[in-house]
PDB file of C-alpha atoms in Angstrom:
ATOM      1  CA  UNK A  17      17.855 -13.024   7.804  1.00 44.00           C
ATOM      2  CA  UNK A  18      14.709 -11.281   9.050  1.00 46.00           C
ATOM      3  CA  UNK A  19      14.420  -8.258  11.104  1.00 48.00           C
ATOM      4  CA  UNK A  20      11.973  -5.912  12.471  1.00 46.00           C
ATOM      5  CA  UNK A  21      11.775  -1.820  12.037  1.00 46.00           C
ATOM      6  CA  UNK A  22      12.369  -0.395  15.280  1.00 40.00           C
ATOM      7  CA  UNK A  23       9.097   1.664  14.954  1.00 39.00           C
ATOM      8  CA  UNK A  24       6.875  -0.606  16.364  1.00 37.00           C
ATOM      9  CA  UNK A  25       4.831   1.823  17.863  1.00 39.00           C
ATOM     10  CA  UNK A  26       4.615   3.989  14.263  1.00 43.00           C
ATOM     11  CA  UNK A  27       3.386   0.412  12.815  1.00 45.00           C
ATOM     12  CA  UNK A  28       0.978   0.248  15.182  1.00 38.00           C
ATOM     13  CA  UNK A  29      -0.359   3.611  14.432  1.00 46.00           C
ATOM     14  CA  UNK A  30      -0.528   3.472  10.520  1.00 49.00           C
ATOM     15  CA  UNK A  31      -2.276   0.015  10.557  1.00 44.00           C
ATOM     16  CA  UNK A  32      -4.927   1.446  12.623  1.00 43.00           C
ATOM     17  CA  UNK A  33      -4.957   5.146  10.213  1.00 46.00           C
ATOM     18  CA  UNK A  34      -8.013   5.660   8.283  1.00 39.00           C
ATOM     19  CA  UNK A  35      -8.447   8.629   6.525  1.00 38.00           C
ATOM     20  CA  UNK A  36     -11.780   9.968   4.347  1.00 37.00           C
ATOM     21  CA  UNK A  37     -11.150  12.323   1.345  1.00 36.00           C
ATOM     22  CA  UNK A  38     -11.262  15.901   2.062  1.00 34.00           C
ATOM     23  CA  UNK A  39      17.577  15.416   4.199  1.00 34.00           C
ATOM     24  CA  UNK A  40      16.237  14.127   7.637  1.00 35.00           C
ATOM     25  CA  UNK A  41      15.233  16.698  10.510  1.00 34.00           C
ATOM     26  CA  UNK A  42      17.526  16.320  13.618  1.00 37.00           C
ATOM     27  CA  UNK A  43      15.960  16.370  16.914  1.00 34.00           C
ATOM     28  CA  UNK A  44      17.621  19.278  17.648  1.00 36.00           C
ATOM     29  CA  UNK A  45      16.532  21.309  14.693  1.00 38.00           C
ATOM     30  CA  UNK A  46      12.748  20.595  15.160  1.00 37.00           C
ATOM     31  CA  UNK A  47      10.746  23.225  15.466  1.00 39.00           C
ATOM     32  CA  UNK A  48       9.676  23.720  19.425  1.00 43.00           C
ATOM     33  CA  UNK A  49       6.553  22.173  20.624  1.00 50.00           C
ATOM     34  CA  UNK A  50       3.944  24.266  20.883  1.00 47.00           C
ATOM     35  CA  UNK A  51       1.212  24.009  24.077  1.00 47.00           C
ATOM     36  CA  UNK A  52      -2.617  24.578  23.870  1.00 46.00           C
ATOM     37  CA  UNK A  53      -4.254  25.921  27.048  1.00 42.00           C
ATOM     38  CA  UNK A  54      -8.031  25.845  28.019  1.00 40.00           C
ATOM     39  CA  UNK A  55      -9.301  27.132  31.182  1.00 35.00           C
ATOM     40  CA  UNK A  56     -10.889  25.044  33.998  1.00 32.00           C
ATOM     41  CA  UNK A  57     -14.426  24.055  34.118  1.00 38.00           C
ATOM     42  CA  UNK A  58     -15.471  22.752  37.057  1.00 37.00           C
ATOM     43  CA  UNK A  59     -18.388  20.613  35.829  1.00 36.00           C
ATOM     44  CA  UNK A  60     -16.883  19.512  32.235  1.00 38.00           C
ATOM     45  CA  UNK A  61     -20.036  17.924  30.562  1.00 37.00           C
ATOM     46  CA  UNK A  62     -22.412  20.246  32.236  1.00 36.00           C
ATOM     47  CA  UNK A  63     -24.501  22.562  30.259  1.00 36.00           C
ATOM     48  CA  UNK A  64     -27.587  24.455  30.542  1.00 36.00           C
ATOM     49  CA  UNK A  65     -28.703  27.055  32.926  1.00 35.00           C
ATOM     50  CA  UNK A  66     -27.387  26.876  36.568  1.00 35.00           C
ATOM     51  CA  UNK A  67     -29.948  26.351  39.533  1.00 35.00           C
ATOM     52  CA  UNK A  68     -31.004  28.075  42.189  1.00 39.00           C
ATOM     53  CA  UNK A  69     -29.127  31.719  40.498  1.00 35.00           C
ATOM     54  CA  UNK A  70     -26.367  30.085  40.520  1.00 34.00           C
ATOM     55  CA  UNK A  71     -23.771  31.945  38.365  1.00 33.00           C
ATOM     56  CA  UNK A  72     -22.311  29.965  35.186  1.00 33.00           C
ATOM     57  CA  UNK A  73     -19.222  28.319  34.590  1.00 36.00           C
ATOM     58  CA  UNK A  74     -18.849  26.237  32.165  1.00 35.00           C
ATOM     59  CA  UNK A  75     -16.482  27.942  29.307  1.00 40.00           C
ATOM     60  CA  UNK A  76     -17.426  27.487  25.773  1.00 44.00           C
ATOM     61  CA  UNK A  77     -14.871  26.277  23.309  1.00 41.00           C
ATOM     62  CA  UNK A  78     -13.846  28.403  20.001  1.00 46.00           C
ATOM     63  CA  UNK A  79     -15.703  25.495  17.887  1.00 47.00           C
ATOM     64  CA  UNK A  80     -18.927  26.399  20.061  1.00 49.00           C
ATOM     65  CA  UNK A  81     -21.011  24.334  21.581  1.00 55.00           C
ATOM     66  CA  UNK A  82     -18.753  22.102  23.686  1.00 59.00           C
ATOM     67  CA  UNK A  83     -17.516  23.050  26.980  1.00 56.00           C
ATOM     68  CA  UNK A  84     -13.749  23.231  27.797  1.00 56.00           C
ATOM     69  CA  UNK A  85     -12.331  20.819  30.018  1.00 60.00           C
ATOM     70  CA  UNK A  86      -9.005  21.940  32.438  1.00 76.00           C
ATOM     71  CA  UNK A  87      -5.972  20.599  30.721  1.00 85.00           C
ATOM     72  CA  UNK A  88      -3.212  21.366  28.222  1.00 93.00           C
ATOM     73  CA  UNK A  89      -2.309  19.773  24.519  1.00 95.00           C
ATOM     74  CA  UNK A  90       1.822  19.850  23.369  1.00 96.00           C
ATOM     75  CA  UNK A  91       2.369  18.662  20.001  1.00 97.00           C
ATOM     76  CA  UNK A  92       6.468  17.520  20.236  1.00 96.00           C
ATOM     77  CA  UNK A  93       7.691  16.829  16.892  1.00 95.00           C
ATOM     78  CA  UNK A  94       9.851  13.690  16.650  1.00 96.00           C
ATOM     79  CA  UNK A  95      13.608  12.685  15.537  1.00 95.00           C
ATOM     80  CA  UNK A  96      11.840  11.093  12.836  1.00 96.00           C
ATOM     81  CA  UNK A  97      10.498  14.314  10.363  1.00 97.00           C
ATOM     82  CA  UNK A  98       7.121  12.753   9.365  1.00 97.00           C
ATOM     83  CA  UNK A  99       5.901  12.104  13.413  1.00 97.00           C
ATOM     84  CA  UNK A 100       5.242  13.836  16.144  1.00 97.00           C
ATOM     85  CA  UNK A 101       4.154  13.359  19.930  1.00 98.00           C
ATOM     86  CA  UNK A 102       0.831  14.601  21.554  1.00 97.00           C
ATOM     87  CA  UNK A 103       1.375  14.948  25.274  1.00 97.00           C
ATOM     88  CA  UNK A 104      -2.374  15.849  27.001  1.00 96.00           C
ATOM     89  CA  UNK A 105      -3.001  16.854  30.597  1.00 96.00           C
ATOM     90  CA  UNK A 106      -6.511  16.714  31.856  1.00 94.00           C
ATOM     91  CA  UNK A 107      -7.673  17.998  34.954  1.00 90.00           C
ATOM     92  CA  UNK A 108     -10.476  15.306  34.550  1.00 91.00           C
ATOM     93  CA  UNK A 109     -10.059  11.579  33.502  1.00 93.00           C
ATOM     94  CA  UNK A 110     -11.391  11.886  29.876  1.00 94.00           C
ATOM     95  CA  UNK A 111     -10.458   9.807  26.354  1.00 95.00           C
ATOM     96  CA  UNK A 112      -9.088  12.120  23.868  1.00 95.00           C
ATOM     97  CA  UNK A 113     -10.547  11.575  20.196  1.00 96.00           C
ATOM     98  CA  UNK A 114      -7.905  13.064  18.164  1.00 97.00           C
ATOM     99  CA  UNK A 115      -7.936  13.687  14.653  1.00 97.00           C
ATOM    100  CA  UNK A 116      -5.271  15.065  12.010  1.00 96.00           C
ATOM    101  CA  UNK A 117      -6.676  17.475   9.297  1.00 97.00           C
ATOM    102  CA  UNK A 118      -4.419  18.292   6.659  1.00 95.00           C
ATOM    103  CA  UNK A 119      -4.263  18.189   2.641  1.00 92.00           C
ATOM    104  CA  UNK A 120      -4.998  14.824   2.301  1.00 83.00           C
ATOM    105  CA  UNK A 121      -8.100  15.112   4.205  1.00 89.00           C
ATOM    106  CA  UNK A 122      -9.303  14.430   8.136  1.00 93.00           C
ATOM    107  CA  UNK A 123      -7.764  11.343   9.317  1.00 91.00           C
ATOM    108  CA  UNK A 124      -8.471   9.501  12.909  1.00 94.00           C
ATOM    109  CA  UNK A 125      -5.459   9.074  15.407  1.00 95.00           C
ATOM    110  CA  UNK A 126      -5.721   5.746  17.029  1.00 91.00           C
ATOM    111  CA  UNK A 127      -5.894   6.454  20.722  1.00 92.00           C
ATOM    112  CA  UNK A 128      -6.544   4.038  23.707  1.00 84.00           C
ATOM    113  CA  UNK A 129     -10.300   3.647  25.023  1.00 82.00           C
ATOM    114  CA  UNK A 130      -9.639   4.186  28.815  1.00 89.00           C
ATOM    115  CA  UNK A 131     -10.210   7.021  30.564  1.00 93.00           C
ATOM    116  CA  UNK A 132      -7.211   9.142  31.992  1.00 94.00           C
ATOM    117  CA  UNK A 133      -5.895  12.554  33.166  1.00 95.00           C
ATOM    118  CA  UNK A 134      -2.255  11.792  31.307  1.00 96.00           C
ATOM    119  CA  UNK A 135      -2.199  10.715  27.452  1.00 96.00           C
ATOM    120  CA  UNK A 136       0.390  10.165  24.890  1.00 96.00           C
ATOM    121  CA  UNK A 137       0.071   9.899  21.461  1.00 97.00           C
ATOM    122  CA  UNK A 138       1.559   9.108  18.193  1.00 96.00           C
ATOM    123  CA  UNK A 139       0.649  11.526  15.677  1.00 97.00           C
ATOM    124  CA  UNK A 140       1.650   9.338  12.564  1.00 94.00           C
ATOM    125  CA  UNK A 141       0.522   9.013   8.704  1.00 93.00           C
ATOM    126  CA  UNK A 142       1.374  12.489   7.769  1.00 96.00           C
ATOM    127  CA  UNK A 143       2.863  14.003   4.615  1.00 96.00           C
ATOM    128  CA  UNK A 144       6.658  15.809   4.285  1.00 96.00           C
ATOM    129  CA  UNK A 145       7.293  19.691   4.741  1.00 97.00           C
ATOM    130  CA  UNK A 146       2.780  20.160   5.486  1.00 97.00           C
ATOM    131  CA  UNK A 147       1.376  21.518   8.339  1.00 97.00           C
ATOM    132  CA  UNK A 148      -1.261  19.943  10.053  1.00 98.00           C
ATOM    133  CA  UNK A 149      -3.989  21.019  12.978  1.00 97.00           C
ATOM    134  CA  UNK A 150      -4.866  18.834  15.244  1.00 97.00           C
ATOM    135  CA  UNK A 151      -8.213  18.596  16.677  1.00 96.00           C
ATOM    136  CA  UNK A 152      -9.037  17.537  20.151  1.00 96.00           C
ATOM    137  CA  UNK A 153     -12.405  16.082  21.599  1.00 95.00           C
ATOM    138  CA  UNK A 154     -13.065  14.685  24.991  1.00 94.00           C
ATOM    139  CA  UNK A 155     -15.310  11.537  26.284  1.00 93.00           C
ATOM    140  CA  UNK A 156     -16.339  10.738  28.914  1.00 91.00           C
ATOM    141  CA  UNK A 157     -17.469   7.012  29.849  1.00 89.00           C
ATOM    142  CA  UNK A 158     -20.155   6.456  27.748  1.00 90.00           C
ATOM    143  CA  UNK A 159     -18.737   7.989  24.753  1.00 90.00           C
ATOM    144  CA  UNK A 160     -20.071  11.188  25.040  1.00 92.00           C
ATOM    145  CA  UNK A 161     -18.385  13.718  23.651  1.00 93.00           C
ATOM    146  CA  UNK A 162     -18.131  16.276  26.518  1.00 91.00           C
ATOM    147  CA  UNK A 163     -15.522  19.026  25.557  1.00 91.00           C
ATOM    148  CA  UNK A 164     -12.650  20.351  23.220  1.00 93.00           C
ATOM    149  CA  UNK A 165      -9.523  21.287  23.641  1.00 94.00           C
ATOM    150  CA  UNK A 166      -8.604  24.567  21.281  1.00 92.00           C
ATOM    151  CA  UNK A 167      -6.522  23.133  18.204  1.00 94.00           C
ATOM    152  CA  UNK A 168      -3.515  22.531  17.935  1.00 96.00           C
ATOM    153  CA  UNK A 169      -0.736  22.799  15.118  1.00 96.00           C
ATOM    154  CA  UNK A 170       2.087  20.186  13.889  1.00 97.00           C
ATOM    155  CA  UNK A 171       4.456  20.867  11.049  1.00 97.00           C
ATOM    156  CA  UNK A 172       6.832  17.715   9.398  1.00 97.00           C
ATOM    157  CA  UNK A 173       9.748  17.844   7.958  1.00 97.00           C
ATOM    158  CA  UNK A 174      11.557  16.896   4.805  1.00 96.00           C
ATOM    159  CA  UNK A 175      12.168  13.731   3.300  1.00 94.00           C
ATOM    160  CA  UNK A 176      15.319  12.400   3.303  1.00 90.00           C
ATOM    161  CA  UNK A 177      17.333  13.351  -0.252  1.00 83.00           C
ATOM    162  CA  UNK A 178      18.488   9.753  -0.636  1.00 79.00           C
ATOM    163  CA  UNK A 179      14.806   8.562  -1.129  1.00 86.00           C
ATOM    164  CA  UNK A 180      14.150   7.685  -4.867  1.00 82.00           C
ATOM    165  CA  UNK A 181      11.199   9.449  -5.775  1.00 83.00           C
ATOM    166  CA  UNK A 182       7.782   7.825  -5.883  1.00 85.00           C
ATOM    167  CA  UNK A 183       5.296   9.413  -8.492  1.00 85.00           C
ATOM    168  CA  UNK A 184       1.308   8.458  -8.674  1.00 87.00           C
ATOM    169  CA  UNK A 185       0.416   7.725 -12.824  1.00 88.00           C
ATOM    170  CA  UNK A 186      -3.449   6.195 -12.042  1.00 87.00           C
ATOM    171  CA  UNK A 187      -5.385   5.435  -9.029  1.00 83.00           C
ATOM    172  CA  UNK A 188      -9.050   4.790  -8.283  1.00 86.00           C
ATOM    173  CA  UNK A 189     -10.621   5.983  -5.520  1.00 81.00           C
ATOM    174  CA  UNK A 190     -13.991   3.612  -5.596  1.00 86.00           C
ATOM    175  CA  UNK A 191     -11.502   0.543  -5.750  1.00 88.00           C
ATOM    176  CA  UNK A 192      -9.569   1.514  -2.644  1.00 85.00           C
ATOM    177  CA  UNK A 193      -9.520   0.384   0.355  1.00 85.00           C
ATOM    178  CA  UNK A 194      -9.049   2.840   3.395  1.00 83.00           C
ATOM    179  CA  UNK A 195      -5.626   3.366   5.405  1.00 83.00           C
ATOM    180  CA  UNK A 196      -2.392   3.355   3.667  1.00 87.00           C
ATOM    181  CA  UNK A 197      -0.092   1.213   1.054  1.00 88.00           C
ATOM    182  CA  UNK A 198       2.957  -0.251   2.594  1.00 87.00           C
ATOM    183  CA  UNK A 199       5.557  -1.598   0.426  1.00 86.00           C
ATOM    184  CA  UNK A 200       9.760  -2.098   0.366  1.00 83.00           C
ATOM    185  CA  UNK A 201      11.952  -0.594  -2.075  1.00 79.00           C
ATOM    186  CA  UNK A 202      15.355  -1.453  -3.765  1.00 70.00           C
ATOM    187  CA  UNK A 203      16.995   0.845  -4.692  1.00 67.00           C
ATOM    188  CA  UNK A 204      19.503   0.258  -7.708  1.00 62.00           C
ATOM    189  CA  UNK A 205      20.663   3.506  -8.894  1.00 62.00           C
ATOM    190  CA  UNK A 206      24.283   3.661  -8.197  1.00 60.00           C
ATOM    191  CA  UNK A 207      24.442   0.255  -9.032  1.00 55.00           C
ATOM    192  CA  UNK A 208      23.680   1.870 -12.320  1.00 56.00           C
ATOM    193  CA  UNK A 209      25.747   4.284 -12.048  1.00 58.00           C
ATOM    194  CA  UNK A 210      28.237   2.137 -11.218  1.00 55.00           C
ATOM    195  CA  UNK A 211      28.598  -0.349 -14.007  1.00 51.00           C
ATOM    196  CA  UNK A 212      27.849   2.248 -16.447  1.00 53.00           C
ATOM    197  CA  UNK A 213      24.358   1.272 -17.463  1.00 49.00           C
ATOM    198  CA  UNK A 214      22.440   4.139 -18.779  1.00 50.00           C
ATOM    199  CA  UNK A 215      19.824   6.289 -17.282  1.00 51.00           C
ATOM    200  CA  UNK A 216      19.901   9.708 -15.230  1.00 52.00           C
ATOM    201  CA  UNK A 217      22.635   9.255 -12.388  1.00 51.00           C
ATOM    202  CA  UNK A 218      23.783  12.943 -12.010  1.00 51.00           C
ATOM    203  CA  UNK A 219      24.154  13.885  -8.690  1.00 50.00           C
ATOM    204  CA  UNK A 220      23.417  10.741  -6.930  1.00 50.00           C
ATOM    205  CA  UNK A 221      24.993  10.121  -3.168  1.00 52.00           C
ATOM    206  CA  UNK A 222      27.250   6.485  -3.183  1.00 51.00           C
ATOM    207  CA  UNK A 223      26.529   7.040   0.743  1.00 49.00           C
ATOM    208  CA  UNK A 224      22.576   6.972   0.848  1.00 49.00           C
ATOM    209  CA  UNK A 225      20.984   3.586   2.345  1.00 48.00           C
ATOM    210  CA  UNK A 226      19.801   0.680  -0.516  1.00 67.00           C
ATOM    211  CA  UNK A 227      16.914  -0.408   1.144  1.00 83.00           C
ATOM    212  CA  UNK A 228      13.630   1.196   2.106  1.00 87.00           C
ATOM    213  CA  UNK A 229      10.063   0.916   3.481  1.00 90.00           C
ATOM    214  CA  UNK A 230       7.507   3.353   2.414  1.00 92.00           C
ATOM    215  CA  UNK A 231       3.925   4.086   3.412  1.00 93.00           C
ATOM    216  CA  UNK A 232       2.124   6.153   1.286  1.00 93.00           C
ATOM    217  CA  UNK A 233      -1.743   7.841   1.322  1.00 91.00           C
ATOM    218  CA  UNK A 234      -4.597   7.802  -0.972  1.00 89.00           C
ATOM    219  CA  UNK A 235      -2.338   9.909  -3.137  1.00 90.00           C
ATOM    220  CA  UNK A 236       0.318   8.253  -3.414  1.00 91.00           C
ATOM    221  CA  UNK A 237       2.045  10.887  -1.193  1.00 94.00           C
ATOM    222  CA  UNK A 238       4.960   9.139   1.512  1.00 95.00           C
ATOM    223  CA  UNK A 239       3.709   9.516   5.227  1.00 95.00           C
ATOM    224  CA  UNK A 240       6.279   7.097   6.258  1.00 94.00           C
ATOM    225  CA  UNK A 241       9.670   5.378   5.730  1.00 93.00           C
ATOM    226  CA  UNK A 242      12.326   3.381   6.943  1.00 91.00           C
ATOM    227  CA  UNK A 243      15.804   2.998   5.931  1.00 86.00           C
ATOM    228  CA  UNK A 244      18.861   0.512   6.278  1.00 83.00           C
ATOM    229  CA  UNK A 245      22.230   0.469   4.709  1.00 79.00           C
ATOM    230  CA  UNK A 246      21.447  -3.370   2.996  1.00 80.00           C
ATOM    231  CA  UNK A 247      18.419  -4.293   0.338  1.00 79.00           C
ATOM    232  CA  UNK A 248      15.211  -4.832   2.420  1.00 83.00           C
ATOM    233  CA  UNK A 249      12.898  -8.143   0.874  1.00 80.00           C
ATOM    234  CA  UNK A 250       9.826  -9.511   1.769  1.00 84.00           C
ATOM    235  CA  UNK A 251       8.145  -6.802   4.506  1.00 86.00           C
ATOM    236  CA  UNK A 252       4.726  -7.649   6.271  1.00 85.00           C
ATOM    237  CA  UNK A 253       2.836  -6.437   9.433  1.00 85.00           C
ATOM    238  CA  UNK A 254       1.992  -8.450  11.815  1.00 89.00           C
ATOM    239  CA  UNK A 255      -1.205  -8.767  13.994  1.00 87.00           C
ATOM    240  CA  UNK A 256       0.177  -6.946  16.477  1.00 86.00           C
ATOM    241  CA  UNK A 257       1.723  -3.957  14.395  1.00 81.00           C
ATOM    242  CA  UNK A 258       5.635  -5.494  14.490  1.00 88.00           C
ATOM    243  CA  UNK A 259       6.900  -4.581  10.847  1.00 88.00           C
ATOM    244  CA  UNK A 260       8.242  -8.089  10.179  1.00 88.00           C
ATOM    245  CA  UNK A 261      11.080  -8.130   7.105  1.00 86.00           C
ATOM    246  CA  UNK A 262      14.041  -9.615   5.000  1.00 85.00           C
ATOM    247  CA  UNK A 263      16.947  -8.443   4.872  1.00 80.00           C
ATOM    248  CA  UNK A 264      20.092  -9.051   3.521  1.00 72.00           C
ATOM    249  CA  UNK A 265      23.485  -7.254   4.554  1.00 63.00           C
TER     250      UNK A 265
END
């Protein structure tokens, strides 16, 4: 039987992630969402000296440089511990270019190319229990970058204690390719356990799920996963981001 990962939208996200070197959290427990304000300039993308005496006001962002543009950035962390949700409002219709910068480097958030007051966006490809700030340009038509939003912070969660640990023993940098390594799992430990074949068993839950897909960075760190209580085969993504796999329950 095949089946696809409800997360369409987080496959979408981490096939599009590149990045260049530099037990599950509850809804309910996530940490609040926190909300970036910038004050209003009236001419976002205008710079230089005002005519005719004319008194200034266009507001300079804490990078420098780049006026502010009227709007507000929430980061919203997610259900699932390793996502979260940007919400931006604009007083202008912009095109955010977001990026993530964190231990593993600075990594581009795939965001749409049209203009828009109103944006949502998946903030995806990120490592467990790591905080993360979250830059925030604006465009304008032409591609221009025309402002900044002041940063803003996203921490993730744990991973789940049921997820057999993945270690890193040799990797090449100038042989990789860029984005992230998708892969499925099985998971036979308490069928070890079980049947009384050797190895380290101690403390293992009977309850935890026996099938998994993992995404992990340039070092071999998880940034995503996906769990079901039957072995997961054959996974693939598909052109248009659908996580496509076998399953067998």
């Amino acid at each position: 039987m095949r089946a696809t990962a409800p997360l369409i939208a987080v496959a979408l996200a981490l096939a599009a992630c590149s990045s260049s070197p530099a037990s599950p959290v509850d809804a309910g427990d996530a940490a609040a969402a926190t909300t970036t304000s910038v004050e209003v300039d009236d001419a976002p993308g205008t710079t230089g000296a005002p005519t005719d005496g004319a008194a200034a006001d266009a507001t300079e962002s804490p990078a420098g440089g780049l006026p502010t543009s009227g709007g507000t950035a929430t980061v919203t962390p997610l259900e699932h511990p390793l996502l979260a949700e940007l919400t931006l409002s604009l007083d202008d219709a912009l095109t955010p270019v977001v990026r993530l910068v964190g231990p593993g480097g600075t990594t581009d958030v795939p965001v749409g190319d049209d203009p828009a007051t109103d944006h949502t966006i998946l903030l995806a490809g990120m490592r467990a229990d790591t905080t993360y700030t979250v830059e925030i340009d604006l465009a304008d038509d032409s591609g221009a970058t025309v402002g900044r939003l002041d940063d803003a912070t996203v921490t993730t969660g744990s991973l789940p204690d049921g997820l057999p640990p993945v270690a890193l023993t040799e990797h090449d940098p100038a042989r990789m390719s860029p984005g992230l390594t998708f892969f499925d799992l099985l998971d036979l430990r308490d069928e070890f356990a079980d049947s009384g074949i050797g190895g380290d068993t101690a403390g293992l839950d009977p309850q935890r799920p026996r099938g998994w897909l993992i995404a992990v960075d340039h070092d071999g760190e998880v940034v995503w996963y996906h769990s079901a209580q039957y072995t997961i085969g054959d996974a693939r993504m598909l052109d248009d981001g659908t996580i496509l796999y076998e399953m067998n329950d």
